[in-house]
Coordinates of C-alpha atoms in Angstrom, one line a residue:
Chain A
X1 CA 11.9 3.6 -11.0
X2 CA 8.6 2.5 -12.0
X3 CA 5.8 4.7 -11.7
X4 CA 2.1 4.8 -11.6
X5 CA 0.2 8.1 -12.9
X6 CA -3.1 8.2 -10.8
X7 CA -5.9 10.6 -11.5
X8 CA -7.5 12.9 -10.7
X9 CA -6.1 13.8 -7.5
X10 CA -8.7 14.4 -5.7
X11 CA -13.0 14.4 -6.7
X12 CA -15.5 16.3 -4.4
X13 CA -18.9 14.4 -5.7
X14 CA -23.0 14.5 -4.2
X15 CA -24.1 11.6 -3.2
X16 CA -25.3 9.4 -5.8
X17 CA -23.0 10.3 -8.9
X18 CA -21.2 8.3 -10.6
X19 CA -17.3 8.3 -10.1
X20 CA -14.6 7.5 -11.8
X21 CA -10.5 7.1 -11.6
X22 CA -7.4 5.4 -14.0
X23 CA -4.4 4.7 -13.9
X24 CA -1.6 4.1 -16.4
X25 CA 2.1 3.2 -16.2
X26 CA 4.6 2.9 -19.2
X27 CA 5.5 -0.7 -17.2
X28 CA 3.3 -3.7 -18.0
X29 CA 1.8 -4.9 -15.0
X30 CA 0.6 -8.6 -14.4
X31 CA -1.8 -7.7 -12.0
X32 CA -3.8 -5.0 -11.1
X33 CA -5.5 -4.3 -7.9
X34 CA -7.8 -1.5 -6.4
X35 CA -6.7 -0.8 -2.7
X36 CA -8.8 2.0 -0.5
X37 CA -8.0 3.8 2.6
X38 CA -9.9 5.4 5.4
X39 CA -8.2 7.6 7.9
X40 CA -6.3 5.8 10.5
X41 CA -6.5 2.7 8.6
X42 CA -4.5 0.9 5.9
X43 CA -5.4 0.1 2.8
X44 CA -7.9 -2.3 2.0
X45 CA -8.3 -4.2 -1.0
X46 CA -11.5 -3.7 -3.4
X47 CA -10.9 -5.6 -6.3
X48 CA -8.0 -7.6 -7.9
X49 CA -7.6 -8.2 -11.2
X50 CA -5.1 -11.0 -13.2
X51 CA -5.9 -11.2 -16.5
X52 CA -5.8 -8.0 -19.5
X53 CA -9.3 -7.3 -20.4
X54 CA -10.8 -8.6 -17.3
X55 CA -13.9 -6.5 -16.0
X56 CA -14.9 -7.6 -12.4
X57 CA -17.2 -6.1 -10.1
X58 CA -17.9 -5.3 -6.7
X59 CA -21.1 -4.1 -5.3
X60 CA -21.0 -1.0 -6.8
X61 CA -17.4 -1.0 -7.6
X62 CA -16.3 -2.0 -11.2
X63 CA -12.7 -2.0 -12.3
X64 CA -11.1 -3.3 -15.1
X65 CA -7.4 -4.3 -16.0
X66 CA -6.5 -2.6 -19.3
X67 CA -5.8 -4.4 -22.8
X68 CA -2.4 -3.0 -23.2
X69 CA -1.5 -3.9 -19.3
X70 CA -0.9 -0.4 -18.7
X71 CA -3.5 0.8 -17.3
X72 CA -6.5 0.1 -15.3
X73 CA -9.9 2.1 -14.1
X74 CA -12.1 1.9 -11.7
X75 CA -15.7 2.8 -11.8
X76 CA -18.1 3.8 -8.3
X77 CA -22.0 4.2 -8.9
X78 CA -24.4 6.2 -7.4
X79 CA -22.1 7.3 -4.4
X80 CA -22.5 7.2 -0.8
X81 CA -20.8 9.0 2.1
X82 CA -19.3 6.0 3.5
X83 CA -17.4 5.9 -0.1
X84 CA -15.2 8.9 1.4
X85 CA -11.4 7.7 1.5
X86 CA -8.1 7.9 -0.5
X87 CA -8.4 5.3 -3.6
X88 CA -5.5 3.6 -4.8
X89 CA -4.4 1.5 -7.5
X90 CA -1.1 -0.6 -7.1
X91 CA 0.5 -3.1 -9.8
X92 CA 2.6 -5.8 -9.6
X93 CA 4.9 -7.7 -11.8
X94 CA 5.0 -11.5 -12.8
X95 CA 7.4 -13.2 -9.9
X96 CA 7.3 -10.7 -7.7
X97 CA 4.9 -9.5 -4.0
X98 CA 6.1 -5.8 -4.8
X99 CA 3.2 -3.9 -5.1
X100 CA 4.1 -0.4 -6.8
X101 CA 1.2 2.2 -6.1
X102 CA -0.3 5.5 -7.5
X103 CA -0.5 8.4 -5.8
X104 CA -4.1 8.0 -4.9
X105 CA -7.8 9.7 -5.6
X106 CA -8.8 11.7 -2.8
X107 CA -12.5 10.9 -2.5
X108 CA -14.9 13.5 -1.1
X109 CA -18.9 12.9 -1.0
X110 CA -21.2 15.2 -0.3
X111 CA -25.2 14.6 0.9
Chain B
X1 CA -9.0 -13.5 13.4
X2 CA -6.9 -10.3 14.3
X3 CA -4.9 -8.3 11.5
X4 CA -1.8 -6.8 11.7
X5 CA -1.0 -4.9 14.0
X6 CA 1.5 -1.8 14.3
X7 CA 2.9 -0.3 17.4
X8 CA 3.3 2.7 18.1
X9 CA 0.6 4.1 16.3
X10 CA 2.4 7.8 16.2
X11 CA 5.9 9.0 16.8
X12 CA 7.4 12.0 17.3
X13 CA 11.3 12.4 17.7
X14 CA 14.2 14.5 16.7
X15 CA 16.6 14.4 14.1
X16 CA 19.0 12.0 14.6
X17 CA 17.2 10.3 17.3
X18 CA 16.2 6.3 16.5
X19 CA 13.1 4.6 16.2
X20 CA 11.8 1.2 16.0
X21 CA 8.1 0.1 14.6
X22 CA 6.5 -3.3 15.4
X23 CA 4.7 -5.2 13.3
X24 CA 2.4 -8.3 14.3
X25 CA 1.4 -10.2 10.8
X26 CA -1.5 -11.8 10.3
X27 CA -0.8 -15.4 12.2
X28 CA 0.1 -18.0 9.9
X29 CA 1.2 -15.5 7.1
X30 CA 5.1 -16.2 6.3
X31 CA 4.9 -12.9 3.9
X32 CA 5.5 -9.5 5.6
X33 CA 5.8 -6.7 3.8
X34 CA 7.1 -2.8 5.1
X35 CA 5.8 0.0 2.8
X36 CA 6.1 3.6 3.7
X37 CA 4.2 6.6 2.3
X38 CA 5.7 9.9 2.8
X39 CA 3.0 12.8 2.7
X40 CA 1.2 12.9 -0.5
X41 CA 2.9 10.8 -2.1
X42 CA 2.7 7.3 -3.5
X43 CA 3.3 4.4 -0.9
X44 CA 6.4 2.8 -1.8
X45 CA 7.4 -0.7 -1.0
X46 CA 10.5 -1.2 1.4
X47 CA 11.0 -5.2 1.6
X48 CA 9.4 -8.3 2.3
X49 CA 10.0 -11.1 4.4
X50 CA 9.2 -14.4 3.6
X51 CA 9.4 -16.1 6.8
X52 CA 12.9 -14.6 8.5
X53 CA 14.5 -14.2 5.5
X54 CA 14.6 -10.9 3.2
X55 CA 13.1 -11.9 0.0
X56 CA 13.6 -8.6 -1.4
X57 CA 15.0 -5.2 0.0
X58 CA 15.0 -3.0 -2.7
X59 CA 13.0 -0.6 -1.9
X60 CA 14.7 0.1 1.4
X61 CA 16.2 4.0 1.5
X62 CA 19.7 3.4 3.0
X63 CA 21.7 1.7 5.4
X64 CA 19.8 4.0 7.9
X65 CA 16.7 1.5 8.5
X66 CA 17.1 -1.9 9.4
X67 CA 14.1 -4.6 9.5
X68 CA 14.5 -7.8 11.0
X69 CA 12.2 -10.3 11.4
X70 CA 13.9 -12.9 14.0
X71 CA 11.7 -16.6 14.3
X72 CA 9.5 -15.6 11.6
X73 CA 7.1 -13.7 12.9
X74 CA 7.2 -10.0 14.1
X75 CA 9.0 -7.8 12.7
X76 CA 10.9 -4.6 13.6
X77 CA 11.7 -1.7 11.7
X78 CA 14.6 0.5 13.1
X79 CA 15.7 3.9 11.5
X80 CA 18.8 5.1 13.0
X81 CA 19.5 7.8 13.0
X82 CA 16.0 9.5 11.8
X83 CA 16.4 12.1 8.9
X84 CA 13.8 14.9 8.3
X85 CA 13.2 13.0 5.1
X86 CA 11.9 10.1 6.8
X87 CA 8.6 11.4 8.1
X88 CA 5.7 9.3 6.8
X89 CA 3.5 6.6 7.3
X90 CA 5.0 3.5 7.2
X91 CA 2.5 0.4 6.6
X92 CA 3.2 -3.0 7.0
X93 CA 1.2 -6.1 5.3
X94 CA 1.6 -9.7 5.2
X95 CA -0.3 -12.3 3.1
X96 CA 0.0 -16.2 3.0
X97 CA 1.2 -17.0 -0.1
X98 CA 3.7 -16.0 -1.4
X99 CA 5.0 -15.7 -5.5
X100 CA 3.3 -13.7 -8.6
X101 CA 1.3 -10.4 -6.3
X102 CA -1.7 -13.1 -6.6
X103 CA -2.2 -13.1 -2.7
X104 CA -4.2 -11.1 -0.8
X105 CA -2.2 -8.4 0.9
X106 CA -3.6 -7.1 4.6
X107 CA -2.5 -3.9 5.6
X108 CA -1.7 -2.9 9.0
X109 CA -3.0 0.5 10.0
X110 CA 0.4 2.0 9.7
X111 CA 2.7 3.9 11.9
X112 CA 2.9 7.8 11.6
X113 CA 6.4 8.9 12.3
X114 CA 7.4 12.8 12.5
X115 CA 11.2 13.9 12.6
X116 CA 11.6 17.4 13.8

């Protein structure tokens, strides 16, 4: 089935760094989103993105749906602790809701 | 405006025991959605309901787990009988409009079951 490599696994950062995460799928996606999860909650979207090329930002979240449709990153500056969470990016496919996801980015931030 | 809801928020039965989840969409959102993440893994998509009907049920394991979602608006999730294999979170979403993955998705904050 169709799959989405998502890494790294997991990032232990200081506060303040830069981080950043990609993912890439031999599928062509027609939308890209950014989804992020605290414990005991579900995911929650951070950014969506529709078009290949597009850059959009967030705050300090920047992502950007890849040229090729195959992959996408997403960028977090100067970290803060309330950034801790699983990260993940999910795709989806023109005419369909499925949303296929990566494993996820295990996000650690330390003061 | 609530989310969605999921009840229980943990379960814990035996092998070959059954189980049903609850979800409460988003009110006013035809699209629900069941996804389940087993540990460390990806979270994969089960089906999706547009109003009671199954839009698409692909992703569902096996005749094992049966969702219904009777009037169009909760929906249930019934594994029986449980497997090992189906420990995991299982997450359900819903979103107003359907078509294209262009509409917000709102995750509930999933349902943690453990088969011993």
């Amino acid at each position: 089935g169709q799959q989405l490599n998502q890494s790294p696994q997991s990032m232990f950062i200081q506060e303040g760094e830069d981080v950043s995460m990609n993912c890439t799928s031999s599928s062509i996606f027609n939308t890209w989103l950014w989804y992020k999860q605290d414990p005991g909650e579900g995911p929650v979207l951070l950014i969506a993105l529709y078009k290949a090329g597009e850059l959009t930002s967030n705050g300090r979240l920047t992502a950007q749906f890849g040229i090729t449709r195959k992959d996408s990153f997403l960028n977090i500056s100067a970290s803060i602790p309330s950034d801790v969470g699983i990260y993940f990016c999910a795709g989806s496919f023109l005419n369909t809701d499925k949303l296929i996801f990566g494993t996820g980015t295990r996000l650690q931030v330390f003061p | 405006e609530a989310g969605v809801t999921q009840f229980p928020s943990h379960s814990v039965i035996e092998k070959g025991q059954t189980v049903t989840l609850r979800c409460d969409p988003i009110s006013g959102h035809d699209n629900l959605y069941w996804y389940r993440r087993v540990m460390g893994k990806e979270i994969k998509f089960l089906l999706h309901f547009v109003k009671e009907s199954k839009q698409d049920e692909s992703g569902m394991p096996n005749n094992r787990f049966l969702a219904e979602r009777t009037g169009g608006t909760y929906s249930t999730l019934k594994v029986q009988p449980a497997e090992l294999e189906d420990s995991g979170v299982y997450f359900c979403a819903s979103s107003l409009l359907p078509g294209q993955g262009t509409d917000t998705q709102y995750f509930g904050p999933g349902t943690r079951l453990t088969v011993l």
